[in-house]
Amino acid sequence: MAKRTIRTERLIIVLGGAIVLLGLLILWLVSRNAFGHQEPTPEQRAQTQVHALVGKKARVTYTETGRRRAVCGYLRNGNEVVAFVSRPNRLMLETDPLKIEFEQNQSDLCPGFLKRRGDLPQ
């Protein structure tokens, strides 16, 4: 009985095909962001910032997506309702001492932001 051997040319073709298939699989997984860190949505980021600044009992009740990855909205802390502007690196509340800067950021980042009746000009 003759000993069966694998020819080198056939081995190169099989291994080359396996490498191509593996490369296609990795490319497909990378295009689906299977290996990357999932970035939180702007609303989730705002909730995290509110918890860090105001406290765990505060909750975001309304949000609107603004310009340049900003989120404007309202948070409730007990009976108090406070407007906020959340950017990736900063959270500003309407109760902050920098009231003019808050209003400028709100009008710049969220121009059509829903305001409370008391805040509307008469």
PDB file of C-alpha atoms in Angstrom:
ATOM      1  CA  MET A   1       0.000   0.000   0.000  1.00  0.00           C
ATOM      2  CA  ALA A   2       1.376   3.355  -1.025  1.00  0.00           C
ATOM      3  CA  LYS A   3       1.825   6.066   1.576  1.00  0.00           C
ATOM      4  CA  ARG A   4      -0.426   9.034   0.862  1.00  0.00           C
ATOM      5  CA  THR A   5       1.210  12.479   0.955  1.00  0.00           C
ATOM      6  CA  ILE A   6      -0.204  15.966   0.650  1.00  0.00           C
ATOM      7  CA  ARG A   7       1.265  17.895  -2.204  1.00  0.00           C
ATOM      8  CA  THR A   8       2.744  21.283  -1.345  1.00  0.00           C
ATOM      9  CA  GLU A   9       0.771  23.137  -4.013  1.00  0.00           C
ATOM     10  CA  ARG A  10      -2.533  21.830  -2.654  1.00  0.00           C
ATOM     11  CA  LEU A  11      -1.540  22.714   0.932  1.00  0.00           C
ATOM     12  CA  ILE A  12      -0.672  26.286  -0.101  1.00  0.00           C
ATOM     13  CA  ILE A  13      -4.047  26.714  -1.844  1.00  0.00           C
ATOM     14  CA  VAL A  14      -6.004  25.372   1.155  1.00  0.00           C
ATOM     15  CA  LEU A  15      -4.111  27.495   3.672  1.00  0.00           C
ATOM     16  CA  GLY A  16      -4.409  30.576   1.442  1.00  0.00           C
ATOM     17  CA  GLY A  17      -8.182  30.084   1.174  1.00  0.00           C
ATOM     18  CA  ALA A  18      -8.453  29.695   4.957  1.00  0.00           C
ATOM     19  CA  ILE A  19      -6.514  32.928   5.502  1.00  0.00           C
ATOM     20  CA  VAL A  20      -8.724  34.809   3.033  1.00  0.00           C
ATOM     21  CA  LEU A  21     -11.899  33.521   4.755  1.00  0.00           C
ATOM     22  CA  LEU A  22     -10.515  34.429   8.178  1.00  0.00           C
ATOM     23  CA  GLY A  23      -9.655  37.918   6.921  1.00  0.00           C
ATOM     24  CA  LEU A  24     -13.178  38.380   5.540  1.00  0.00           C
ATOM     25  CA  LEU A  25     -14.674  37.236   8.852  1.00  0.00           C
ATOM     26  CA  ILE A  26     -12.539  39.698  10.828  1.00  0.00           C
ATOM     27  CA  LEU A  27     -13.375  42.525   8.405  1.00  0.00           C
ATOM     28  CA  TRP A  28     -17.089  41.778   8.775  1.00  0.00           C
ATOM     29  CA  LEU A  29     -16.840  41.754  12.595  1.00  0.00           C
ATOM     30  CA  VAL A  30     -14.898  45.030  12.634  1.00  0.00           C
ATOM     31  CA  SER A  31     -17.475  46.681  10.364  1.00  0.00           C
ATOM     32  CA  ARG A  32     -20.161  45.656  12.883  1.00  0.00           C
ATOM     33  CA  ASN A  33     -18.073  47.134  15.746  1.00  0.00           C
ATOM     34  CA  ALA A  34     -17.886  43.748  17.464  1.00  0.00           C
ATOM     35  CA  PHE A  35     -14.526  44.497  19.098  1.00  0.00           C
ATOM     36  CA  GLY A  36     -15.041  48.158  19.974  1.00  0.00           C
ATOM     37  CA  HIS A  37     -16.299  49.917  23.073  1.00  0.00           C
ATOM     38  CA  GLN A  38     -19.943  50.921  22.813  1.00  0.00           C
ATOM     39  CA  GLU A  39     -20.224  54.665  23.365  1.00  0.00           C
ATOM     40  CA  PRO A  40     -23.253  55.658  25.440  1.00  0.00           C
ATOM     41  CA  THR A  41     -26.032  57.607  23.778  1.00  0.00           C
ATOM     42  CA  PRO A  42     -26.167  61.331  24.554  1.00  0.00           C
ATOM     43  CA  GLU A  43     -29.212  60.720  26.768  1.00  0.00           C
ATOM     44  CA  GLN A  44     -27.365  58.040  28.763  1.00  0.00           C
ATOM     45  CA  ARG A  45     -24.369  60.375  29.090  1.00  0.00           C
ATOM     46  CA  ALA A  46     -26.651  63.152  30.390  1.00  0.00           C
ATOM     47  CA  GLN A  47     -28.197  60.797  32.963  1.00  0.00           C
ATOM     48  CA  THR A  48     -24.721  59.767  34.157  1.00  0.00           C
ATOM     49  CA  GLN A  49     -23.644  63.414  34.454  1.00  0.00           C
ATOM     50  CA  VAL A  50     -26.837  64.309  36.351  1.00  0.00           C
ATOM     51  CA  HIS A  51     -26.274  61.460  38.814  1.00  0.00           C
ATOM     52  CA  ALA A  52     -22.664  62.548  39.363  1.00  0.00           C
ATOM     53  CA  LEU A  53     -23.468  66.257  39.838  1.00  0.00           C
ATOM     54  CA  VAL A  54     -26.896  66.305  41.479  1.00  0.00           C
ATOM     55  CA  GLY A  55     -27.218  62.872  43.080  1.00  0.00           C
ATOM     56  CA  LYS A  56     -28.567  59.379  42.481  1.00  0.00           C
ATOM     57  CA  LYS A  57     -32.175  60.404  43.202  1.00  0.00           C
ATOM     58  CA  ALA A  58     -32.247  62.972  40.401  1.00  0.00           C
ATOM     59  CA  ARG A  59     -33.699  61.718  37.137  1.00  0.00           C
ATOM     60  CA  VAL A  60     -33.864  63.096  33.630  1.00  0.00           C
ATOM     61  CA  THR A  61     -37.501  63.626  32.636  1.00  0.00           C
ATOM     62  CA  TYR A  62     -37.204  65.242  29.191  1.00  0.00           C
ATOM     63  CA  THR A  63     -34.404  65.509  26.614  1.00  0.00           C
ATOM     64  CA  GLU A  64     -33.852  67.021  23.188  1.00  0.00           C
ATOM     65  CA  THR A  65     -30.825  66.308  21.044  1.00  0.00           C
ATOM     66  CA  GLY A  66     -28.958  69.484  20.203  1.00  0.00           C
ATOM     67  CA  ARG A  67     -26.030  70.519  18.069  1.00  0.00           C
ATOM     68  CA  ARG A  68     -22.458  69.275  18.485  1.00  0.00           C
ATOM     69  CA  ARG A  69     -23.348  66.170  20.567  1.00  0.00           C
ATOM     70  CA  ALA A  70     -25.225  68.252  23.154  1.00  0.00           C
ATOM     71  CA  VAL A  71     -28.423  67.309  24.948  1.00  0.00           C
ATOM     72  CA  CYS A  72     -30.820  69.801  26.527  1.00  0.00           C
ATOM     73  CA  GLY A  73     -33.551  68.766  28.889  1.00  0.00           C
ATOM     74  CA  TYR A  74     -35.138  68.838  32.301  1.00  0.00           C
ATOM     75  CA  LEU A  75     -34.298  66.882  35.412  1.00  0.00           C
ATOM     76  CA  ARG A  76     -36.385  66.291  38.481  1.00  0.00           C
ATOM     77  CA  ASN A  77     -34.800  66.284  41.922  1.00  0.00           C
ATOM     78  CA  GLY A  78     -37.575  65.808  44.448  1.00  0.00           C
ATOM     79  CA  ASN A  79     -40.167  68.487  43.661  1.00  0.00           C
ATOM     80  CA  GLU A  80     -37.660  70.725  41.861  1.00  0.00           C
ATOM     81  CA  VAL A  81     -37.555  70.758  38.036  1.00  0.00           C
ATOM     82  CA  VAL A  82     -34.328  72.154  36.581  1.00  0.00           C
ATOM     83  CA  ALA A  83     -33.278  72.678  32.958  1.00  0.00           C
ATOM     84  CA  PHE A  84     -29.843  71.450  31.914  1.00  0.00           C
ATOM     85  CA  VAL A  85     -27.432  71.448  28.973  1.00  0.00           C
ATOM     86  CA  SER A  86     -25.220  68.375  28.689  1.00  0.00           C
ATOM     87  CA  ARG A  87     -22.091  68.386  26.553  1.00  0.00           C
ATOM     88  CA  PRO A  88     -19.589  65.509  26.433  1.00  0.00           C
ATOM     89  CA  ASN A  89     -17.311  67.186  28.951  1.00  0.00           C
ATOM     90  CA  ARG A  90     -19.704  69.363  30.988  1.00  0.00           C
ATOM     91  CA  LEU A  91     -23.170  69.586  32.488  1.00  0.00           C
ATOM     92  CA  MET A  92     -24.691  73.005  33.107  1.00  0.00           C
ATOM     93  CA  LEU A  93     -27.827  73.593  35.153  1.00  0.00           C
ATOM     94  CA  GLU A  94     -30.088  76.625  35.043  1.00  0.00           C
ATOM     95  CA  THR A  95     -29.471  76.999  38.790  1.00  0.00           C
ATOM     96  CA  ASP A  96     -25.722  77.469  38.254  1.00  0.00           C
ATOM     97  CA  PRO A  97     -24.270  80.888  39.140  1.00  0.00           C
ATOM     98  CA  LEU A  98     -23.328  81.399  35.459  1.00  0.00           C
ATOM     99  CA  LYS A  99     -26.923  82.048  34.344  1.00  0.00           C
ATOM    100  CA  ILE A 100     -25.954  84.074  31.245  1.00  0.00           C
ATOM    101  CA  GLU A 101     -23.500  81.393  30.065  1.00  0.00           C
ATOM    102  CA  PHE A 102     -26.193  78.729  30.573  1.00  0.00           C
ATOM    103  CA  GLU A 103     -28.717  80.707  28.502  1.00  0.00           C
ATOM    104  CA  GLN A 104     -26.157  81.322  25.738  1.00  0.00           C
ATOM    105  CA  ASN A 105     -25.250  77.615  25.602  1.00  0.00           C
ATOM    106  CA  GLN A 106     -28.888  76.608  25.598  1.00  0.00           C
ATOM    107  CA  SER A 107     -29.801  78.976  22.768  1.00  0.00           C
ATOM    108  CA  ASP A 108     -26.689  78.035  20.768  1.00  0.00           C
ATOM    109  CA  LEU A 109     -26.757  74.249  21.233  1.00  0.00           C
ATOM    110  CA  CYS A 110     -30.545  73.695  21.378  1.00  0.00           C
ATOM    111  CA  PRO A 111     -32.189  76.599  19.526  1.00  0.00           C
ATOM    112  CA  GLY A 112     -35.718  75.140  19.501  1.00  0.00           C
ATOM    113  CA  PHE A 113     -35.659  73.851  23.069  1.00  0.00           C
ATOM    114  CA  LEU A 114     -39.062  73.423  24.718  1.00  0.00           C
ATOM    115  CA  LYS A 115     -39.280  75.950  27.534  1.00  0.00           C
ATOM    116  CA  ARG A 116     -41.638  75.976  30.497  1.00  0.00           C
ATOM    117  CA  ARG A 117     -44.559  78.392  30.411  1.00  0.00           C
ATOM    118  CA  GLY A 118     -42.978  80.653  33.042  1.00  0.00           C
ATOM    119  CA  ASP A 119     -39.820  80.934  30.940  1.00  0.00           C
ATOM    120  CA  LEU A 120     -41.572  82.061  27.768  1.00  0.00           C
ATOM    121  CA  PRO A 121     -41.376  85.780  26.980  1.00  0.00           C
ATOM    122  CA  GLN A 122     -44.711  87.568  27.209  1.00  0.00           C
TER     123      GLN A 122
END
